[in-house]
Amino acid sequence: MSNFTNTTTLLHPKPTTTTPQPQRHQPRPLPATRASFPGDRNQSHRRDFLTKFLATSIALGLNSAPIALAESWGTRSFLREKFLEPGLSPEDAVLRIRQTAEGLHSIRDMLEAMSWRYILFYIRLKQSYLSQDMKNALSMVPETRQQAYVDAANELVDNMAEFDYYIRTPKVYESYLYYEKTLKSIDALVEFLPA
């Protein structure tokens, strides 16, 4: 009982010893380094020069020969074609539709090897610019045949969409079936285009 009767030791807090904590050094932000010229006039002159230089270089790069553009069509230049180049002329659109037809004929080996991912990437790439090319090439078709051209173009778009769907599934028989239908419809579309 003697242990519990001494309440003074229980109620007084024990003295604690504080250990000094190490101080952490906060890294100081580095001062901003800026190139400066003696006056504002030089900065605006430099900015104007860079703007003119970039505008000239972009204009020269985009106005290159159509044959050079035709050689750059494909999967590696997709971003450049989609965002940085203007729409193609009707003659160039006809050339790219013909090139797309040849490319679709050449993916049979990938289909037989069941390389679904590569075929899907290729089909979606071609679909992304084929509709614009078909619209541009419409002006090259004689007026008497334009309605038949539009029907063939719509059939091609539908067949490519179904081909895309069955590749994603993937269903082998239906993929082959719509691949053949896509080839037929793009060949029918190419027949409308002038040589």
C-alpha positions as protocol buffer text, in pm:
chain_id: "A"
residue {
  index: 1
  type: MET
  ca { x: 0 y: 0 z: 0 }
}
residue {
  index: 2
  type: SER
  ca { x: 279 y: 232 z: 56 }
}
residue {
  index: 3
  type: ASN
  ca { x: 338 y: 245 z: -313 }
}
residue {
  index: 4
  type: PHE
  ca { x: -7 y: 390 z: -384 }
}
residue {
  index: 5
  type: THR
  ca { x: -34 y: 634 z: -94 }
}
residue {
  index: 6
  type: ASN
  ca { x: 238 y: 862 z: -217 }
}
residue {
  index: 7
  type: THR
  ca { x: 35 y: 1067 z: -464 }
}
residue {
  index: 8
  type: THR
  ca { x: 280 y: 1346 z: -500 }
}
residue {
  index: 9
  type: THR
  ca { x: 507 y: 1140 z: -715 }
}
residue {
  index: 10
  type: LEU
  ca { x: 222 y: 1029 z: -934 }
}
residue {
  index: 11
  type: LEU
  ca { x: 79 y: 1373 z: -1003 }
}
residue {
  index: 12
  type: HIS
  ca { x: 398 y: 1560 z: -1079 }
}
residue {
  index: 13
  type: PRO
  ca { x: 514 y: 1541 z: -1429 }
}
residue {
  index: 14
  type: LYS
  ca { x: 848 y: 1390 z: -1484 }
}
residue {
  index: 15
  type: PRO
  ca { x: 1110 y: 1627 z: -1607 }
}
residue {
  index: 16
  type: THR
  ca { x: 1183 y: 1554 z: -1967 }
}
residue {
  index: 17
  type: THR
  ca { x: 1503 y: 1625 z: -2137 }
}
residue {
  index: 18
  type: THR
  ca { x: 1472 y: 1779 z: -2480 }
}
residue {
  index: 19
  type: THR
  ca { x: 1723 y: 1683 z: -2735 }
}
residue {
  index: 20
  type: PRO
  ca { x: 1795 y: 1946 z: -2990 }
}
residue {
  index: 21
  type: GLN
  ca { x: 1673 y: 1839 z: -3330 }
}
residue {
  index: 22
  type: PRO
  ca { x: 1903 y: 1888 z: -3623 }
}
residue {
  index: 23
  type: GLN
  ca { x: 1817 y: 2192 z: -3827 }
}
residue {
  index: 24
  type: ARG
  ca { x: 1723 y: 2126 z: -4184 }
}
residue {
  index: 25
  type: HIS
  ca { x: 1853 y: 2364 z: -4439 }
}
residue {
  index: 26
  type: GLN
  ca { x: 1596 y: 2474 z: -4692 }
}
residue {
  index: 27
  type: PRO
  ca { x: 1745 y: 2500 z: -5038 }
}
residue {
  index: 28
  type: ARG
  ca { x: 1741 y: 2852 z: -5163 }
}
residue {
  index: 29
  type: PRO
  ca { x: 1582 y: 2913 z: -5500 }
}
residue {
  index: 30
  type: LEU
  ca { x: 1830 y: 2992 z: -5769 }
}
residue {
  index: 31
  type: PRO
  ca { x: 1809 y: 3339 z: -5914 }
}
residue {
  index: 32
  type: ALA
  ca { x: 1651 y: 3359 z: -6257 }
}
residue {
  index: 33
  type: THR
  ca { x: 1906 y: 3401 z: -6529 }
}
residue {
  index: 34
  type: ARG
  ca { x: 1796 y: 3610 z: -6821 }
}
residue {
  index: 35
  type: ALA
  ca { x: 1977 y: 3727 z: -7123 }
}
residue {
  index: 36
  type: SER
  ca { x: 1956 y: 4100 z: -7149 }
}
residue {
  index: 37
  type: PHE
  ca { x: 2053 y: 4355 z: -7403 }
}
residue {
  index: 38
  type: PRO
  ca { x: 2137 y: 4718 z: -7337 }
}
residue {
  index: 39
  type: GLY
  ca { x: 1795 y: 4834 z: -7444 }
}
residue {
  index: 40
  type: ASP
  ca { x: 1439 y: 4727 z: -7525 }
}
residue {
  index: 41
  type: ARG
  ca { x: 1499 y: 4817 z: -7886 }
}
residue {
  index: 42
  type: ASN
  ca { x: 1741 y: 4527 z: -7929 }
}
residue {
  index: 43
  type: GLN
  ca { x: 1499 y: 4281 z: -7769 }
}
residue {
  index: 44
  type: SER
  ca { x: 1215 y: 4376 z: -7997 }
}
residue {
  index: 45
  type: HIS
  ca { x: 1450 y: 4367 z: -8296 }
}
residue {
  index: 46
  type: ARG
  ca { x: 1564 y: 4018 z: -8200 }
}
residue {
  index: 47
  type: ARG
  ca { x: 1203 y: 3901 z: -8148 }
}
residue {
  index: 48
  type: ASP
  ca { x: 1100 y: 4039 z: -8489 }
}
residue {
  index: 49
  type: PHE
  ca { x: 1395 y: 3870 z: -8654 }
}
residue {
  index: 50
  type: LEU
  ca { x: 1312 y: 3531 z: -8497 }
}
residue {
  index: 51
  type: THR
  ca { x: 945 y: 3563 z: -8591 }
}
residue {
  index: 52
  type: LYS
  ca { x: 1029 y: 3642 z: -8953 }
}
residue {
  index: 53
  type: PHE
  ca { x: 1287 y: 3364 z: -8966 }
}
residue {
  index: 54
  type: LEU
  ca { x: 1044 y: 3102 z: -8833 }
}
residue {
  index: 55
  type: ALA
  ca { x: 762 y: 3217 z: -9061 }
}
residue {
  index: 56
  type: THR
  ca { x: 990 y: 3199 z: -9365 }
}
residue {
  index: 57
  type: SER
  ca { x: 1125 y: 2855 z: -9277 }
}
residue {
  index: 58
  type: ILE
  ca { x: 776 y: 2715 z: -9216 }
}
residue {
  index: 59
  type: ALA
  ca { x: 646 y: 2863 z: -9540 }
}
residue {
  index: 60
  type: LEU
  ca { x: 932 y: 2712 z: -9737 }
}
residue {
  index: 61
  type: GLY
  ca { x: 883 y: 2372 z: -9575 }
}
residue {
  index: 62
  type: LEU
  ca { x: 508 y: 2357 z: -9641 }
}
residue {
  index: 63
  type: ASN
  ca { x: 521 y: 2478 z: -9999 }
}
residue {
  index: 64
  type: SER
  ca { x: 748 y: 2201 z: -10123 }
}
residue {
  index: 65
  type: ALA
  ca { x: 677 y: 2006 z: -10439 }
}
residue {
  index: 66
  type: PRO
  ca { x: 374 y: 1772 z: -10440 }
}
residue {
  index: 67
  type: ILE
  ca { x: 598 y: 1477 z: -10528 }
}
residue {
  index: 68
  type: ALA
  ca { x: 794 y: 1533 z: -10209 }
}
residue {
  index: 69
  type: LEU
  ca { x: 466 y: 1531 z: -10016 }
}
residue {
  index: 70
  type: ALA
  ca { x: 360 y: 1210 z: -10187 }
}
residue {
  index: 71
  type: GLU
  ca { x: 681 y: 1041 z: -10081 }
}
residue {
  index: 72
  type: SER
  ca { x: 628 y: 1135 z: -9717 }
}
residue {
  index: 73
  type: TRP
  ca { x: 280 y: 982 z: -9687 }
}
residue {
  index: 74
  type: GLY
  ca { x: 264 y: 697 z: -9443 }
}
residue {
  index: 75
  type: THR
  ca { x: 264 y: 604 z: -9079 }
}
residue {
  index: 76
  type: ARG
  ca { x: 577 y: 794 z: -8982 }
}
residue {
  index: 77
  type: SER
  ca { x: 453 y: 1131 z: -9103 }
}
residue {
  index: 78
  type: PHE
  ca { x: 95 y: 1103 z: -8975 }
}
residue {
  index: 79
  type: LEU
  ca { x: 126 y: 1383 z: -8718 }
}
residue {
  index: 80
  type: ARG
  ca { x: 290 y: 1609 z: -8971 }
}
residue {
  index: 81
  type: GLU
  ca { x: 20 y: 1538 z: -9229 }
}
residue {
  index: 82
  type: LYS
  ca { x: -267 y: 1580 z: -8986 }
}
residue {
  index: 83
  type: PHE
  ca { x: -166 y: 1894 z: -8803 }
}
residue {
  index: 84
  type: LEU
  ca { x: 102 y: 2078 z: -8995 }
}
residue {
  index: 85
  type: GLU
  ca { x: 17 y: 2040 z: -9362 }
}
residue {
  index: 86
  type: PRO
  ca { x: -276 y: 2199 z: -9541 }
}
residue {
  index: 87
  type: GLY
  ca { x: -536 y: 1995 z: -9728 }
}
residue {
  index: 88
  type: LEU
  ca { x: -419 y: 1829 z: -10046 }
}
residue {
  index: 89
  type: SER
  ca { x: -515 y: 1938 z: -10393 }
}
residue {
  index: 90
  type: PRO
  ca { x: -758 y: 1711 z: -10583 }
}
residue {
  index: 91
  type: GLU
  ca { x: -472 y: 1565 z: -10791 }
}
residue {
  index: 92
  type: ASP
  ca { x: -272 y: 1479 z: -10479 }
}
residue {
  index: 93
  type: ALA
  ca { x: -584 y: 1334 z: -10314 }
}
residue {
  index: 94
  type: VAL
  ca { x: -632 y: 1103 z: -10614 }
}
residue {
  index: 95
  type: LEU
  ca { x: -269 y: 991 z: -10584 }
}
residue {
  index: 96
  type: ARG
  ca { x: -307 y: 922 z: -10213 }
}
residue {
  index: 97
  type: ILE
  ca { x: -630 y: 723 z: -10268 }
}
residue {
  index: 98
  type: ARG
  ca { x: -447 y: 509 z: -10523 }
}
residue {
  index: 99
  type: GLN
  ca { x: -160 y: 462 z: -10280 }
}
residue {
  index: 100
  type: THR
  ca { x: -407 y: 364 z: -10006 }
}
residue {
  index: 101
  type: ALA
  ca { x: -558 y: 102 z: -10238 }
}
residue {
  index: 102
  type: GLU
  ca { x: -214 y: -47 z: -10302 }
}
residue {
  index: 103
  type: GLY
  ca { x: -141 y: -45 z: -9930 }
}
residue {
  index: 104
  type: LEU
  ca { x: -466 y: -225 z: -9846 }
}
residue {
  index: 105
  type: HIS
  ca { x: -380 y: -494 z: -10099 }
}
residue {
  index: 106
  type: SER
  ca { x: -40 y: -540 z: -9936 }
}
residue {
  index: 107
  type: ILE
  ca { x: -165 y: -613 z: -9581 }
}
residue {
  index: 108
  type: ARG
  ca { x: -291 y: -961 z: -9669 }
}
residue {
  index: 109
  type: ASP
  ca { x: 22 y: -1114 z: -9512 }
}
residue {
  index: 110
  type: MET
  ca { x: -47 y: -938 z: -9183 }
}
residue {
  index: 111
  type: LEU
  ca { x: -405 y: -1064 z: -9192 }
}
residue {
  index: 112
  type: GLU
  ca { x: -289 y: -1422 z: -9251 }
}
residue {
  index: 113
  type: ALA
  ca { x: -41 y: -1389 z: -8963 }
}
residue {
  index: 114
  type: MET
  ca { x: -327 y: -1252 z: -8749 }
}
residue {
  index: 115
  type: SER
  ca { x: -133 y: -940 z: -8652 }
}
residue {
  index: 116
  type: TRP
  ca { x: -450 y: -772 z: -8533 }
}
residue {
  index: 117
  type: ARG
  ca { x: -289 y: -478 z: -8361 }
}
residue {
  index: 118
  type: TYR
  ca { x: -85 y: -373 z: -8664 }
}
residue {
  index: 119
  type: ILE
  ca { x: -381 y: -412 z: -8899 }
}
residue {
  index: 120
  type: LEU
  ca { x: -599 y: -207 z: -8667 }
}
residue {
  index: 121
  type: PHE
  ca { x: -339 y: 70 z: -8652 }
}
residue {
  index: 122
  type: TYR
  ca { x: -304 y: 68 z: -9030 }
}
residue {
  index: 123
  type: ILE
  ca { x: -680 y: 75 z: -9096 }
}
residue {
  index: 124
  type: ARG
  ca { x: -741 y: 359 z: -8853 }
}
residue {
  index: 125
  type: LEU
  ca { x: -456 y: 558 z: -9002 }
}
residue {
  index: 126
  type: LYS
  ca { x: -600 y: 520 z: -9351 }
}
residue {
  index: 127
  type: GLN
  ca { x: -953 y: 599 z: -9233 }
}
residue {
  index: 128
  type: SER
  ca { x: -835 y: 922 z: -9072 }
}
residue {
  index: 129
  type: TYR
  ca { x: -746 y: 1092 z: -9398 }
}
residue {
  index: 130
  type: LEU
  ca { x: -934 y: 888 z: -9658 }
}
residue {
  index: 131
  type: SER
  ca { x: -1264 y: 1071 z: -9607 }
}
residue {
  index: 132
  type: GLN
  ca { x: -1097 y: 1409 z: -9670 }
}
residue {
  index: 133
  type: ASP
  ca { x: -921 y: 1272 z: -9977 }
}
residue {
  index: 134
  type: MET
  ca { x: -1246 y: 1134 z: -10118 }
}
residue {
  index: 135
  type: LYS
  ca { x: -1412 y: 1475 z: -10077 }
}
residue {
  index: 136
  type: ASN
  ca { x: -1120 y: 1648 z: -10248 }
}
residue {
  index: 137
  type: ALA
  ca { x: -1114 y: 1395 z: -10533 }
}
residue {
  index: 138
  type: LEU
  ca { x: -1487 y: 1442 z: -10601 }
}
residue {
  index: 139
  type: SER
  ca { x: -1410 y: 1750 z: -10809 }
}
residue {
  index: 140
  type: MET
  ca { x: -1198 y: 1537 z: -11045 }
}
residue {
  index: 141
  type: VAL
  ca { x: -1490 y: 1302 z: -11124 }
}
residue {
  index: 142
  type: PRO
  ca { x: -1720 y: 1401 z: -11415 }
}
residue {
  index: 143
  type: GLU
  ca { x: -2061 y: 1531 z: -11304 }
}
residue {
  index: 144
  type: THR
  ca { x: -2248 y: 1243 z: -11466 }
}
residue {
  index: 145
  type: ARG
  ca { x: -2063 y: 990 z: -11249 }
}
residue {
  index: 146
  type: GLN
  ca { x: -2050 y: 1182 z: -10920 }
}
residue {
  index: 147
  type: GLN
  ca { x: -2352 y: 1011 z: -10762 }
}
residue {
  index: 148
  type: ALA
  ca { x: -2208 y: 666 z: -10836 }
}
residue {
  index: 149
  type: TYR
  ca { x: -1874 y: 786 z: -10692 }
}
residue {
  index: 150
  type: VAL
  ca { x: -2047 y: 900 z: -10373 }
}
residue {
  index: 151
  type: ASP
  ca { x: -2223 y: 564 z: -10341 }
}
residue {
  index: 152
  type: ALA
  ca { x: -1892 y: 379 z: -10386 }
}
residue {
  index: 153
  type: ALA
  ca { x: -1724 y: 605 z: -10130 }
}
residue {
  index: 154
  type: ASN
  ca { x: -2002 y: 542 z: -9876 }
}
residue {
  index: 155
  type: GLU
  ca { x: -1976 y: 169 z: -9935 }
}
residue {
  index: 156
  type: LEU
  ca { x: -1599 y: 188 z: -9878 }
}
residue {
  index: 157
  type: VAL
  ca { x: -1644 y: 376 z: -9552 }
}
residue {
  index: 158
  type: ASP
  ca { x: -1902 y: 123 z: -9429 }
}
residue {
  index: 159
  type: ASN
  ca { x: -1685 y: -176 z: -9522 }
}
residue {
  index: 160
  type: MET
  ca { x: -1378 y: -26 z: -9355 }
}
residue {
  index: 161
  type: ALA
  ca { x: -1580 y: 40 z: -9038 }
}
residue {
  index: 162
  type: GLU
  ca { x: -1702 y: -321 z: -9033 }
}
residue {
  index: 163
  type: PHE
  ca { x: -1348 y: -446 z: -9104 }
}
residue {
  index: 164
  type: ASP
  ca { x: -1224 y: -234 z: -8812 }
}
residue {
  index: 165
  type: TYR
  ca { x: -1495 y: -379 z: -8585 }
}
residue {
  index: 166
  type: TYR
  ca { x: -1417 y: -742 z: -8668 }
}
residue {
  index: 167
  type: ILE
  ca { x: -1045 y: -689 z: -8625 }
}
residue {
  index: 168
  type: ARG
  ca { x: -1108 y: -552 z: -8275 }
}
residue {
  index: 169
  type: THR
  ca { x: -1327 y: -851 z: -8184 }
}
residue {
  index: 170
  type: PRO
  ca { x: -1116 y: -1046 z: -8338 }
}
residue {
  index: 171
  type: LYS
  ca { x: -1321 y: -1279 z: -8551 }
}
residue {
  index: 172
  type: VAL
  ca { x: -1115 y: -1445 z: -8820 }
}
residue {
  index: 173
  type: TYR
  ca { x: -1379 y: -1537 z: -9079 }
}
residue {
  index: 174
  type: GLU
  ca { x: -1557 y: -1202 z: -9064 }
}
residue {
  index: 175
  type: SER
  ca { x: -1225 y: -1017 z: -9078 }
}
residue {
  index: 176
  type: TYR
  ca { x: -1134 y: -1196 z: -9403 }
}
residue {
  index: 177
  type: LEU
  ca { x: -1483 y: -1136 z: -9541 }
}
residue {
  index: 178
  type: TYR
  ca { x: -1480 y: -760 z: -9477 }
}
residue {
  index: 179
  type: TYR
  ca { x: -1119 y: -733 z: -9591 }
}
residue {
  index: 180
  type: GLU
  ca { x: -1225 y: -868 z: -9930 }
}
residue {
  index: 181
  type: LYS
  ca { x: -1528 y: -637 z: -9936 }
}
residue {
  index: 182
  type: THR
  ca { x: -1303 y: -340 z: -9852 }
}
residue {
  index: 183
  type: LEU
  ca { x: -1068 y: -432 z: -10136 }
}
residue {
  index: 184
  type: LYS
  ca { x: -1360 y: -459 z: -10380 }
}
residue {
  index: 185
  type: SER
  ca { x: -1505 y: -125 z: -10278 }
}
residue {
  index: 186
  type: ILE
  ca { x: -1173 y: 64 z: -10292 }
}
residue {
  index: 187
  type: ASP
  ca { x: -1100 y: -85 z: -10634 }
}
residue {
  index: 188
  type: ALA
  ca { x: -1446 y: 29 z: -10750 }
}
residue {
  index: 189
  type: LEU
  ca { x: -1372 y: 376 z: -10613 }
}
residue {
  index: 190
  type: VAL
  ca { x: -1037 y: 396 z: -10792 }
}
residue {
  index: 191
  type: GLU
  ca { x: -1209 y: 316 z: -11124 }
}
residue {
  index: 192
  type: PHE
  ca { x: -1400 y: 646 z: -11098 }
}
residue {
  index: 193
  type: LEU
  ca { x: -1083 y: 850 z: -11057 }
}
residue {
  index: 194
  type: PRO
  ca { x: -898 y: 991 z: -11360 }
}
residue {
  index: 195
  type: ALA
  ca { x: -564 y: 837 z: -11445 }
}
